[in-house]
Amino acid sequence: MIRFIPRERTPVWLTVAVPVGAGLVALLLTSIPLMLAGAPVLEALVLMAKGAAGNGFALAETLTRATPLIFTGLAAAVAFRAKLWNIGAEGQLYAGALATVAVGAGLIEAPAYVLVPLVLIAAALAGAALLLVPVLFKTRFGADEVVVTLLMNFIVLLFVQMMLEGPMKDEMGMGWPQSAPVLDEATLPKLVMGLRLHWGLVLAVLAASGLHVFINRTVWGFRIRAVGENARAARYAGLPVGKAMALVGLISGGLAGLAGASEVAGLKGYLTSDLSPGFGYAGIVVATLANLSPLGVIPSAIFIAGVFVGADSMSRAIGVSNYLADLVVAFSLLSVLVGGLLTRFRIRFVRRETA
Amino acid sequence: MNDTSLPDAAPHDTRPLVLSLSGITKRFGPLTANDHIDLDIRAGEIVALLGENGAGKTTLMSILFGHYVADEGTVHIADADGQLAPLPGGSAEAALKAGIGMVHQHFALAENLTGFENILLGTLPLWSLAPRRGAARSKIERLMAESGLAADLDVPVAQLSVGEQQRIEILKALYRDVRVLILDEPTAVLTPQEADGLAATVRALAGKGLAVIFISHKLHEVLALCERVVVLRGGAKVADRPTAGSNRASLAELMVGRAIPPRERPPSTPGAPILSLRAVDVGAPTQRDRLEGASLEVRMGEIVGIAGVSGNGQGALAALVAGLAGAHAGEVTINGAPVTRADPAARIAARVGRIPEDRHRDGTIGALSVAENYVLETIAAPENQGAGILKRAAIRVRAAQAIAAYDVRCPGPDAAIRALSGGNMQKVVLARVLEREPLLVLAHQPTRGLDIGATTDVHRRLLAARARGAGVLLISEDLDELFALSDRIAVVHAGHLSPAMESEGLDVRTVGLMMAGHAADEAA
């Protein structure tokens, strides 16, 4: 018989060991379908690791993929800290991407040191504005933000498709539903010549550090934590619960919007309706794996990105489906949720005594 | 220590043993919560279990009830034939089956189900509910008639008052034909008449052979009701003796390990009114806990007590003063300024110190540290932040000072407050509220669930606030507490607040009858 005994405090090493262990368990669990597919398990896992970080090029590709995941992971982490269940990072990412091309693809001509910040601000504002709506619905009318943010994703994606087929369609795009490219002055420069890695990664790391400081060191960060942990007591203590929620909405939406800007202005150069393969949703896994810690989001996003990149390369090499990557990500989420039990409870195996 | 050398209770007692704990030891990390505790209980015996919070009572009862497994020691319980058999550890199911019933201080009721459904919960297989409902109903009604435990069985438990919820809990245990009934602070929320009724019930049940373990901080109840008293301190049993020959002072000293100074309420001259209500309505007429046409004045330098069974309007009064609710009608002034809106921050700014009824849900934020909870209300004040950045070092220093000044037992200012005991949590709330020298103090059930040491401390602090010149509004269901602290006492029943009466010379029975809905002249 298994017994769960509540812990009075969680040892520090466990908060690190649990997500790391969860990642490893997820890889182990993935060996089962690999075996079923008849693939050599050990070789496949080694290929996956090599594909994710085997050489400089692979590592750069993983970091490139991690960049939007850091932004969306932060968006989920800050919102979930306040118990604002923002499932709409995908839509906010597209809103940010749309704002990026709206501002950066010829509307304004300015030198890079003006245009790049302008583009980023526009994207953050677009994402923030999009999330503010469900937050106000929640605080004013008690509308469930899970439903509203989730459904808004589809609305935004359809809106983007409409814009790409209509007013924002690139006249030089040979009929493809894509936007005009952003100007060179609005483009985030590459970090290393010849690689796809761009300055978006630096921004993402700065955002994570900034959020860490904000949450832990500022008055508003304190209020957000207080509201998230116990809104009733926060209200009793006279804290501005509604304003704190609105602020969380602005920050979370803004970060997701920056993910869109970073992808368009840093990587793709223009907007298509398949810009994101679900970065918004994967951000939830990233944040959960990071235990909602802003700094933890960085390694967590790199791990998830590595899984995607590594599985891609492995599946090509030995001819199994790259859906395995989704499987690893799903297993990671499940493992970390189970692992969360370990941080809150001590688990004892007890021999069932006969009565 | 000569307590343990006293003769144990009635070694010649011939009643059969129903429960025997021997050598129970439980450790949580470095803490020994139970240290080789032996305890025998005979059929028909009413045994008081006394001890401060943290003395090991709850751990011991949790082991008995299967929530924890003892590291060492055994539990034996009599089976149907009266033969002692070992009770398998760690199984609440086995404990229930063996006839151990417990009424917890924090209720374990499904709030969306009715009282009737709660009592039946877990006792019947789903498919036979309908045919046996009638029999169950008549059994419960018989138990209610016998015990005098009246409660509305047919409305969701959430709509019942705390007192009624507890009566449902007791009925739930009785319904299961328990052989050993554990009552954890059962009278904390009852009127004196109800408490007397419960005592009569307990005696009657014991007369039929039920063994009762009675956990209470009200020593006069223990002395009146129980025949034997077991005292735990620091995880060990320090006394096991007949109640005959014991008195309140000696029991309190055994529990705390030192003499308790008697409470003193020196005379004081009240000053100007700090809180004034004139014909105030709070809460919608459909709400259970509301106030109608309430008038009240609290002056500086006095403690005004509000007596009443919870759910009769004191919640609405507390919400109004705390800033969670506004008044629909009438006039409220705090320190002469009219108060209209529900705005907790405005009350704090008006120097109202608020001690909430539920320190877990309203008073503290469990995941935050002791220091963060200490500055919860004043986080925007210049001593706690500059330009929006927290002054973490300064906050920690002042929290550490408060921890020392209020004798909060905790690992330090950075410890999560949820790891603290109820008494220490309340000390943090008191420090937060009283350090700001409020003009008006709202103390809503400030000692509910606290042990003698912590209760004494809360009382001392409230009296100190009064001596300093603050007005104190004390809402409590504990009449001992109200009479000990209050200069004047008002009674609330069904939304109506009686005029405040001088507590000097006031009869406890009068207040009890008014709590049950009788008018003051009728009660007198």
Coordinates of C-alpha atoms in Angstrom, one line a residue, chain A residues 98 101-103 105-107 158-173 176-181 271:
Chain A
L98 CA 0.4 40.7 -36.6
V101 CA 4.3 43.2 -39.6
A102 CA 1.7 46.0 -39.3
V103 CA 4.4 48.3 -37.8
A105 CA 6.8 46.0 -42.8
G106 CA 6.8 49.5 -44.2
L107 CA 4.3 51.6 -42.1
L158 CA -9.0 33.1 -38.4
F159 CA -8.5 36.9 -38.2
V160 CA -4.8 36.5 -39.1
Q161 CA -5.8 34.2 -42.1
M162 CA -8.3 36.8 -43.2
M163 CA -5.7 39.6 -43.0
L164 CA -3.2 37.5 -44.9
E165 CA -5.7 36.7 -47.6
G166 CA -6.8 40.3 -47.7
P167 CA -5.4 43.7 -46.7
M168 CA -2.0 42.4 -45.5
K169 CA -1.3 40.0 -48.3
D170 CA 2.1 40.5 -49.8
E171 CA 1.7 41.7 -53.4
M172 CA 5.1 40.2 -54.2
G173 CA 4.2 36.9 -52.5
W176 CA 0.8 32.8 -51.1
P177 CA -1.2 33.9 -48.0
Q178 CA 1.7 35.7 -46.4
S179 CA 2.5 39.2 -45.3
A180 CA 5.0 41.6 -46.7
P181 CA 8.4 41.0 -45.1
L271 CA 3.9 36.4 -41.2

